[in-house]
mmCIF file of C-alpha atoms and ligand atoms in Angstrom:
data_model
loop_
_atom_site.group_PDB
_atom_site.id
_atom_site.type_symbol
_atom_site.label_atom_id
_atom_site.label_comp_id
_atom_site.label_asym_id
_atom_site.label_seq_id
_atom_site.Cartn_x
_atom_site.Cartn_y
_atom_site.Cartn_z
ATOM 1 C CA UNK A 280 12.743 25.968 -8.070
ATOM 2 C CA UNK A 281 15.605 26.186 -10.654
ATOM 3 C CA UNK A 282 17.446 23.859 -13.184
ATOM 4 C CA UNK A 283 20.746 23.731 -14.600
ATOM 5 C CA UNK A 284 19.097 21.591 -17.319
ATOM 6 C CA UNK A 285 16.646 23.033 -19.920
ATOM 7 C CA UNK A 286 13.062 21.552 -19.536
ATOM 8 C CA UNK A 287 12.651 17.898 -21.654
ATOM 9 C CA UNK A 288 9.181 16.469 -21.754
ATOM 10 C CA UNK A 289 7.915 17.618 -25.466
ATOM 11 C CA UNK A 290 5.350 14.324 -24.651
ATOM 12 C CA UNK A 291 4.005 16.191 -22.185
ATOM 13 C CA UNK A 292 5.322 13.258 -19.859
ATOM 14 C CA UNK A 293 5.338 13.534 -16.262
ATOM 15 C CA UNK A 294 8.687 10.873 -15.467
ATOM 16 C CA UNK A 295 11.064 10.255 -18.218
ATOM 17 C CA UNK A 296 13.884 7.809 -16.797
ATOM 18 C CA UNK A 297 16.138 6.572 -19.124
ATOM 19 C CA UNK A 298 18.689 3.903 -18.031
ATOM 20 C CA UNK A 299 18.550 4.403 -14.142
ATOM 21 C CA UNK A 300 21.636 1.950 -12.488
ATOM 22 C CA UNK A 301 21.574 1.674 -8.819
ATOM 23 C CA UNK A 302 24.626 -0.356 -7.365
ATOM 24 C CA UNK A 303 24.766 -1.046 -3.559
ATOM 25 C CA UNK A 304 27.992 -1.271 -2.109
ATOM 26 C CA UNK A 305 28.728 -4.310 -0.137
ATOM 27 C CA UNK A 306 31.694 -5.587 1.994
ATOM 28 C CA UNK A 307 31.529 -8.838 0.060
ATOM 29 C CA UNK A 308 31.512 -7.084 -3.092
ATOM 30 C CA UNK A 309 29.008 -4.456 -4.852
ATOM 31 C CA UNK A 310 25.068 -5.915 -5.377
ATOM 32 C CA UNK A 311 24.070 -4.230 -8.962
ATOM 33 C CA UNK A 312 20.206 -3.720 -8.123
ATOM 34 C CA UNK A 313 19.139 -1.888 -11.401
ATOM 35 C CA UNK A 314 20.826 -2.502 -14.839
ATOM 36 C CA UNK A 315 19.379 0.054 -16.827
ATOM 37 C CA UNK A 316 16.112 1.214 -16.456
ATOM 38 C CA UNK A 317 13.891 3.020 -18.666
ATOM 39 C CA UNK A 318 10.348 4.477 -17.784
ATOM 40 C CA UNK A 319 7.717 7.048 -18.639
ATOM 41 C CA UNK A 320 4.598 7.965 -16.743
ATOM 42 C CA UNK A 321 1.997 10.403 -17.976
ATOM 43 C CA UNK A 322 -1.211 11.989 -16.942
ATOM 44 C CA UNK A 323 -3.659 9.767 -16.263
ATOM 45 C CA UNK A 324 -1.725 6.724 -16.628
ATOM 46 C CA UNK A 325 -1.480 4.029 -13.708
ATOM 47 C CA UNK A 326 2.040 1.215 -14.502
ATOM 48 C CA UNK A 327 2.278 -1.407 -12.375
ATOM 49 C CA UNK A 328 5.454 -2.866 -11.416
ATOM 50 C CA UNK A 329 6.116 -6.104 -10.315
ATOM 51 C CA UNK A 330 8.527 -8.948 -9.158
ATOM 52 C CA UNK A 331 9.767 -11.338 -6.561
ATOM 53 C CA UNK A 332 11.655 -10.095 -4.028
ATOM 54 C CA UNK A 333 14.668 -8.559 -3.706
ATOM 55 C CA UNK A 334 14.419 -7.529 -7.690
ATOM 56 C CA UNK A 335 14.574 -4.113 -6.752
ATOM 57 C CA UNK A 336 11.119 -2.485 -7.143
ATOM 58 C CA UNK A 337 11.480 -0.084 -3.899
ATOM 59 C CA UNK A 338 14.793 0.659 -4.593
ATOM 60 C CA UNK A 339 13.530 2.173 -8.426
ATOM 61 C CA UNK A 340 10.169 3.783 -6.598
ATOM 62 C CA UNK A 341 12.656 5.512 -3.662
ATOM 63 C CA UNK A 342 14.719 7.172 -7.152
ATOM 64 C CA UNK A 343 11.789 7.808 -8.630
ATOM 65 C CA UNK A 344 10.637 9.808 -5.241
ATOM 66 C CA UNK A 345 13.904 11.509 -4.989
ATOM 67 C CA UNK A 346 14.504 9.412 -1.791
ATOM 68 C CA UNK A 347 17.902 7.644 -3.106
ATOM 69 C CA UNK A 348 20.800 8.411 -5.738
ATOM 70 C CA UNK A 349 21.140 6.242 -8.712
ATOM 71 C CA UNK A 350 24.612 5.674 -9.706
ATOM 72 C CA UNK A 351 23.519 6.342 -13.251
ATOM 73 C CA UNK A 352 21.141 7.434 -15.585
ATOM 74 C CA UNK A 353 18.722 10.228 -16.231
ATOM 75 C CA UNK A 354 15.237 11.031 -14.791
ATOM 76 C CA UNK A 355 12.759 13.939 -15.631
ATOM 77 C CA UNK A 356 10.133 14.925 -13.521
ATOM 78 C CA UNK A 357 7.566 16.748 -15.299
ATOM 79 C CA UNK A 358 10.181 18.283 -17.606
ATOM 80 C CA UNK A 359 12.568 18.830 -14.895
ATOM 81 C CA UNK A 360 15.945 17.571 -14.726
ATOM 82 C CA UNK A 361 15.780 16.217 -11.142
ATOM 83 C CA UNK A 362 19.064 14.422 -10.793
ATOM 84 C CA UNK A 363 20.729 17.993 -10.860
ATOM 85 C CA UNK A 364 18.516 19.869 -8.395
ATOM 86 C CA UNK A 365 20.584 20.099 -4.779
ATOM 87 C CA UNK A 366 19.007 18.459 -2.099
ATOM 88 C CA UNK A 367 16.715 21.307 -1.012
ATOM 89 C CA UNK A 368 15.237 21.786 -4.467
ATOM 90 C CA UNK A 369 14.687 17.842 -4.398
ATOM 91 C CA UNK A 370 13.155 17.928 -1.011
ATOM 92 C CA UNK A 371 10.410 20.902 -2.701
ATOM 93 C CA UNK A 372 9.854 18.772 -5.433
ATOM 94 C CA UNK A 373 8.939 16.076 -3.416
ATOM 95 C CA UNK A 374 6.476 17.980 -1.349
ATOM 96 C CA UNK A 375 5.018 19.530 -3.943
ATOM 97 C CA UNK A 376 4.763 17.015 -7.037
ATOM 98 C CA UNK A 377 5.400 13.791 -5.283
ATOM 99 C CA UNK A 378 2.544 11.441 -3.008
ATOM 100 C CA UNK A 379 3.726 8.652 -1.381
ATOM 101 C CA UNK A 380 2.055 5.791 0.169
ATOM 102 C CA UNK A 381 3.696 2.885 1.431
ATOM 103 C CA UNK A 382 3.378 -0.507 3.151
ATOM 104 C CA UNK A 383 4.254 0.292 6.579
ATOM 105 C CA UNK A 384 1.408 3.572 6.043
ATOM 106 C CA UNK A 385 4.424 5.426 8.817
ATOM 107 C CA UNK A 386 1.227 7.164 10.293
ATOM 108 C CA UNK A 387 1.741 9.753 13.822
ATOM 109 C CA UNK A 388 0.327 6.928 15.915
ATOM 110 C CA UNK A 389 -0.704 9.352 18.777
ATOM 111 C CA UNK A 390 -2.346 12.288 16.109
ATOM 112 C CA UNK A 391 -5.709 12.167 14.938
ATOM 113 C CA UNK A 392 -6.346 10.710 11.412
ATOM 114 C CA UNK A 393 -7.140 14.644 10.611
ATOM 115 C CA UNK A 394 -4.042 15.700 12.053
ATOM 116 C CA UNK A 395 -2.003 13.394 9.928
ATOM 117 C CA UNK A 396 -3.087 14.573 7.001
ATOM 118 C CA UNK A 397 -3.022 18.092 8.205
ATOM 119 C CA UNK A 398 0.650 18.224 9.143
ATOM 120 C CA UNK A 399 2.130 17.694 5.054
ATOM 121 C CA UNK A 400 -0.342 20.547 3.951
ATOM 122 C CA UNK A 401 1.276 23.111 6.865
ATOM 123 C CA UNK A 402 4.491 22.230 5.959
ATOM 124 C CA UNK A 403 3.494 23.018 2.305
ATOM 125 C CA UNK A 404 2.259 26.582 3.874
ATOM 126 C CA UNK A 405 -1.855 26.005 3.009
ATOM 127 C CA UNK A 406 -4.259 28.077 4.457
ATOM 128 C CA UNK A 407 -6.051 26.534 7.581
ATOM 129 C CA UNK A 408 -9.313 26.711 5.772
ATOM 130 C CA UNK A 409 -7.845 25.256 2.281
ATOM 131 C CA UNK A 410 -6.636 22.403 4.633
ATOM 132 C CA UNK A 411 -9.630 21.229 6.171
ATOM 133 C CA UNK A 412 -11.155 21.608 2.438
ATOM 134 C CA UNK A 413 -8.611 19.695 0.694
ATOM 135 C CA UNK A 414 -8.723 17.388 4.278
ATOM 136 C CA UNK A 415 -12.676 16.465 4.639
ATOM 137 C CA UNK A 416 -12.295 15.827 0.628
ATOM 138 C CA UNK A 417 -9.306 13.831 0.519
ATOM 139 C CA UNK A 418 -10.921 11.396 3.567
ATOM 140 C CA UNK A 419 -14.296 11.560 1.425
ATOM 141 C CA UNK A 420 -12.920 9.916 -1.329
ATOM 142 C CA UNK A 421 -11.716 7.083 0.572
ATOM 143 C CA UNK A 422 -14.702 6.703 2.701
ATOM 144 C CA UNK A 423 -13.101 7.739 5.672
ATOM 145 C CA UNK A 424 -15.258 11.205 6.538
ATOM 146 C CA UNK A 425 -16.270 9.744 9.703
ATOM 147 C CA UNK A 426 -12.891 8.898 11.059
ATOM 148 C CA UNK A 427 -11.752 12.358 11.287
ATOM 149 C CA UNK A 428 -10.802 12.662 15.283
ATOM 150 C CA UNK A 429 -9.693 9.078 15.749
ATOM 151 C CA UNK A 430 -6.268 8.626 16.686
ATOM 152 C CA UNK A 431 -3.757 6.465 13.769
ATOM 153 C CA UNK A 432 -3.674 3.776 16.784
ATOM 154 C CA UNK A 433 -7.166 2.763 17.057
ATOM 155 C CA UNK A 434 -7.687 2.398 13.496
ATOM 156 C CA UNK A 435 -7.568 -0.997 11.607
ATOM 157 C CA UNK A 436 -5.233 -1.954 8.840
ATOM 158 C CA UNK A 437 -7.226 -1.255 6.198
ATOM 159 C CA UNK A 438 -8.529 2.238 7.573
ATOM 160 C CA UNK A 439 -4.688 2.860 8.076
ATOM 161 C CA UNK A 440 -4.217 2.179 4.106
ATOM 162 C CA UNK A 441 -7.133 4.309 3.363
ATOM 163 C CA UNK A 442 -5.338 7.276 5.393
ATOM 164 C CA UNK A 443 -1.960 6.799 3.888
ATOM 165 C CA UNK A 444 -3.769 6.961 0.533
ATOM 166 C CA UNK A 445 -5.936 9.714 1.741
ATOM 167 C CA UNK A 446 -2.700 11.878 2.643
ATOM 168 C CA UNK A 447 -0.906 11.280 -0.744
ATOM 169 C CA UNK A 448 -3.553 12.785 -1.985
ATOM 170 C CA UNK A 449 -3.681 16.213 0.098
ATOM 171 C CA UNK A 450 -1.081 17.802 -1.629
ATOM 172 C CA UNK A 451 -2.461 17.096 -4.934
ATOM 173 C CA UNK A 452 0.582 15.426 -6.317
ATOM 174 C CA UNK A 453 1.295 15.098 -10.071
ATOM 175 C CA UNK A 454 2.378 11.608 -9.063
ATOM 176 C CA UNK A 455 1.592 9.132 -6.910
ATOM 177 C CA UNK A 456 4.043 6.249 -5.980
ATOM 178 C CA UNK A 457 2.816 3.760 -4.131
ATOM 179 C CA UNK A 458 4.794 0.787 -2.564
ATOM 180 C CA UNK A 459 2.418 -2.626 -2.244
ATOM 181 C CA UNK A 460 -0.546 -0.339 -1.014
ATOM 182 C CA UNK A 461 -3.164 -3.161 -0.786
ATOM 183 C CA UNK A 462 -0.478 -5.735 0.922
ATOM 184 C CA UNK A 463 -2.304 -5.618 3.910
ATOM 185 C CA UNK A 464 -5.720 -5.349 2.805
ATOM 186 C CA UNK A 465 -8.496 -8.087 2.036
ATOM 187 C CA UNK A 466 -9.120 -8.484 -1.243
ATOM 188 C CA UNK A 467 -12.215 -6.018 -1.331
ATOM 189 C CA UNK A 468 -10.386 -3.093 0.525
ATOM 190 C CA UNK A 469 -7.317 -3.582 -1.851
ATOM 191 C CA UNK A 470 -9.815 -2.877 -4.919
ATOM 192 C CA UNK A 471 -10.836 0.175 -3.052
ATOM 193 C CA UNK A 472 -8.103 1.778 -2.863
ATOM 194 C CA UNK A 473 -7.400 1.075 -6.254
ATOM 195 C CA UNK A 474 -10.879 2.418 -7.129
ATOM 196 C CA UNK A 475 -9.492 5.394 -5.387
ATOM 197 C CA UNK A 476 -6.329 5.794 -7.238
ATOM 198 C CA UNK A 477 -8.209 4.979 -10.630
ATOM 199 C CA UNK A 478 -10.787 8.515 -9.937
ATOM 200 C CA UNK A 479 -7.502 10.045 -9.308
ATOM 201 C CA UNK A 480 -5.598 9.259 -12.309
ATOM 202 C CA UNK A 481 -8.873 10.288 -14.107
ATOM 203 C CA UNK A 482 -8.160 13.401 -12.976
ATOM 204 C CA UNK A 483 -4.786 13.520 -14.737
ATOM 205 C CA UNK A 484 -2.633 12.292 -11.760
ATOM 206 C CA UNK A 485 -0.062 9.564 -12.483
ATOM 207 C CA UNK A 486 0.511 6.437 -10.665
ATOM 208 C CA UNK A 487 3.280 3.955 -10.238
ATOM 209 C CA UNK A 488 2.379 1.102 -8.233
ATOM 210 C CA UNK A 489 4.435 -1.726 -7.017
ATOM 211 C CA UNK A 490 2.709 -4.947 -6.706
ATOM 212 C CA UNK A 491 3.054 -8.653 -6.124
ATOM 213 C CA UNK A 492 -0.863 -8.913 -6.743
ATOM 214 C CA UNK A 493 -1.151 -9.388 -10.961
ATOM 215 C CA UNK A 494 -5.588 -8.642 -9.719
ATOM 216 C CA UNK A 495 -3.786 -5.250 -8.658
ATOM 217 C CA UNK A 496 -1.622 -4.946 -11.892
ATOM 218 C CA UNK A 497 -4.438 -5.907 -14.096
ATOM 219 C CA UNK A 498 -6.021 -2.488 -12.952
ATOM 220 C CA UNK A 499 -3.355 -0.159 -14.122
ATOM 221 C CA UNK A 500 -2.782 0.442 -17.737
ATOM 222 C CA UNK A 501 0.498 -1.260 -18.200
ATOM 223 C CA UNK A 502 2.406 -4.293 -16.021
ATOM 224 C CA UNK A 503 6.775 -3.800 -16.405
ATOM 225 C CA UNK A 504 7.795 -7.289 -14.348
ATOM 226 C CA UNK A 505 11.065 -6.262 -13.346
ATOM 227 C CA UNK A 506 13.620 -9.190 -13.750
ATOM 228 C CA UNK A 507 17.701 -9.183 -13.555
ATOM 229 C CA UNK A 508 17.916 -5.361 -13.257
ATOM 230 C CA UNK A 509 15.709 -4.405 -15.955
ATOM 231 C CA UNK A 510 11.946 -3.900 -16.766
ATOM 232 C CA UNK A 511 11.049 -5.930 -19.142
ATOM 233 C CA UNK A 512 8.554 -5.008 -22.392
ATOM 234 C CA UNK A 513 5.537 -3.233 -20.672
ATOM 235 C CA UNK A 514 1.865 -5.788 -21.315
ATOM 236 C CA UNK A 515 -0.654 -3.297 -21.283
ATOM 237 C CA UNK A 516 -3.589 -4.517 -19.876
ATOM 238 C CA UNK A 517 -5.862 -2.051 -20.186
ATOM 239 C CA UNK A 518 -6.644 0.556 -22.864
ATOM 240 C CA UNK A 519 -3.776 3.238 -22.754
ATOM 241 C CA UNK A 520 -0.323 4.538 -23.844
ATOM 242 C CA UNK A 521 2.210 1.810 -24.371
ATOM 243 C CA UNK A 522 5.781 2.313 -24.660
ATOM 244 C CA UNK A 523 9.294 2.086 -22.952
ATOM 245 C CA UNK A 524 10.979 -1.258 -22.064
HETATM 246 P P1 LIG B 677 12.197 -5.385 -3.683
HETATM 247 O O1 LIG B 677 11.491 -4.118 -3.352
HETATM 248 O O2 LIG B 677 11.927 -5.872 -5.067
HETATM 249 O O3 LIG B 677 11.964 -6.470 -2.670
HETATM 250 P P2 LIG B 677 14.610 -3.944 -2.955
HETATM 251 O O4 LIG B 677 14.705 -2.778 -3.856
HETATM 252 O O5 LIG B 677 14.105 -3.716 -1.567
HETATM 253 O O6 LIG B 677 13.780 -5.104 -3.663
HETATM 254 O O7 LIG B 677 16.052 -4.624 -2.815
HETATM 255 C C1 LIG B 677 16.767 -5.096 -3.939
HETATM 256 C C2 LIG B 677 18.118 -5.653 -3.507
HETATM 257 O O8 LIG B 677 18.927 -4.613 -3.018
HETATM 258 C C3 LIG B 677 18.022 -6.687 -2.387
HETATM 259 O O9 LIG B 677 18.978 -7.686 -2.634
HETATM 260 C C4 LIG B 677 18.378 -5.890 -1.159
HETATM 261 O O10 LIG B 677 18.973 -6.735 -0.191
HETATM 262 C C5 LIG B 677 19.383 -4.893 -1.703
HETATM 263 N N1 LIG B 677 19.378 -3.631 -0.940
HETATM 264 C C6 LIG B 677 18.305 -2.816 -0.763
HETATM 265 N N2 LIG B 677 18.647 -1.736 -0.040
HETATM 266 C C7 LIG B 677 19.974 -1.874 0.244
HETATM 267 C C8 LIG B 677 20.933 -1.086 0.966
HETATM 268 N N3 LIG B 677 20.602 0.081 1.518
HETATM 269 N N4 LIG B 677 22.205 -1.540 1.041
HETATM 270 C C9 LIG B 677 22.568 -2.714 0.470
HETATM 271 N N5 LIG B 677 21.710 -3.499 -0.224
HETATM 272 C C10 LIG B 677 20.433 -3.094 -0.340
#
């Protein structure tokens, strides 16, 4: 993967974003999601971002994941420039730095939970045996060893969570984004998988996590409510890094 752009992150940060704008256009006239955005992530760190709805929280999670354009601003992804890459370098850094897990879980209803997880890891060209490793570990962690063979539509809600967690984590991503990833669990299954995401970040992943649940928030190091467009000073909750606005 190349860059235009010389390598920023002398922090050692994993996502610099300085002043990210997102405007959609509307028939009616434009709707100005994002205002001017600022955020940093770094190893081992979990942020938690929350709002009401419609304040734009997926919409700054899909730039962050390279999924949408902002109409301004910068954003560094582990020292790269990844506003400049074209959309094939984008779509490698996505696979290969990037873990997603979000709301609707978008599981292959009629594959196996181990195919599921199996299918990111052959895109990403793994070995078969480095798969099932990486596979039988990644289900471990989230107590789901012993759902290996059963199809996505025969599991429950929260097992479904669990497996959209479990294949963020496959690819051993530098960061993980996740959109509400507890909304549709109980309130013990939602601090599982945050129990999950906390061993990860101990192992120097980073994790953004949008929330509407301040028990959720109150796990991750810092809370940015964003409100009118912008994230507002970051309460850190937890012992940590804090910074940005
Ligand atoms: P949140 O995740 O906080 O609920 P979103 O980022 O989904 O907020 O949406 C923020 C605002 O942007 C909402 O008013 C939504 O209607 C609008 N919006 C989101 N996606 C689009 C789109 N593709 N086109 C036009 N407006 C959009």
């Amino acid at each position: 993967m190349s860059s235009p752009q010389p390598r920023y992150n002398p922090d050692g940060s994993l996502i610099q974003a300085r002043q990210l704008t997102m405007t959609y256009p509307n028939g009616a006239g434009d709707i100005q999601v994002l205002r001017g955005v600022s955020v940093s992530l770094h190893p081992g760190e979990m942020l938690a971002i929350m709002g009401p709805s419609g304040s734009g929280k997926s919409t700054l999670l899909y730039i962050l994941g390279l999924l949408l354009k902002p109409t301004g601003g910068s954003y560094w992804l582990a020292g790269e420039d990844v506003l400049a890459l074209d959309r094939r370098a984008q779509a490698l850094c996505r696979r290969e730095r990037l873990g997603f897990v979000f709301q609707t879980c978008d599981l292959l209803e009629n594959s196996t939970v181990y195919e599921n997880l199996e299918f990111p890891l052959i895109y990403a060209g793994v070995s078969p045996r480095e798969r099932r490793e990486r596979i039988l570990m990644a289900l471990e962690q989230v107590n789901l060893g012993h759902r290996l063979r059963h199809a996505a539509n025969r599991l429950s809600g929260g097992e479904r969570q669990r497996v959209a967690v479990a294949r963020a984590l496959v690819n051993r991503p530098q960061v993980i984004l996740a959109d509400e990833p507890t909304g549709q669990l109980d309130h013990r299954q939602g601090h599982l998988v945050m129990d999950h995401f906390e061993a990860v970040a101990e192992r120097g992943t980073g994790i953004i996590v949008v929330t509407h649940d301040p028990e959720i928030a109150a796990r991750c190091h810092r809370i940015y409510p964003l409100r009118d467009g912008r994230l507002e000073m970051a309460a850190p909750r937890r012992e940590g890094r804090v910074a940005d606005g």
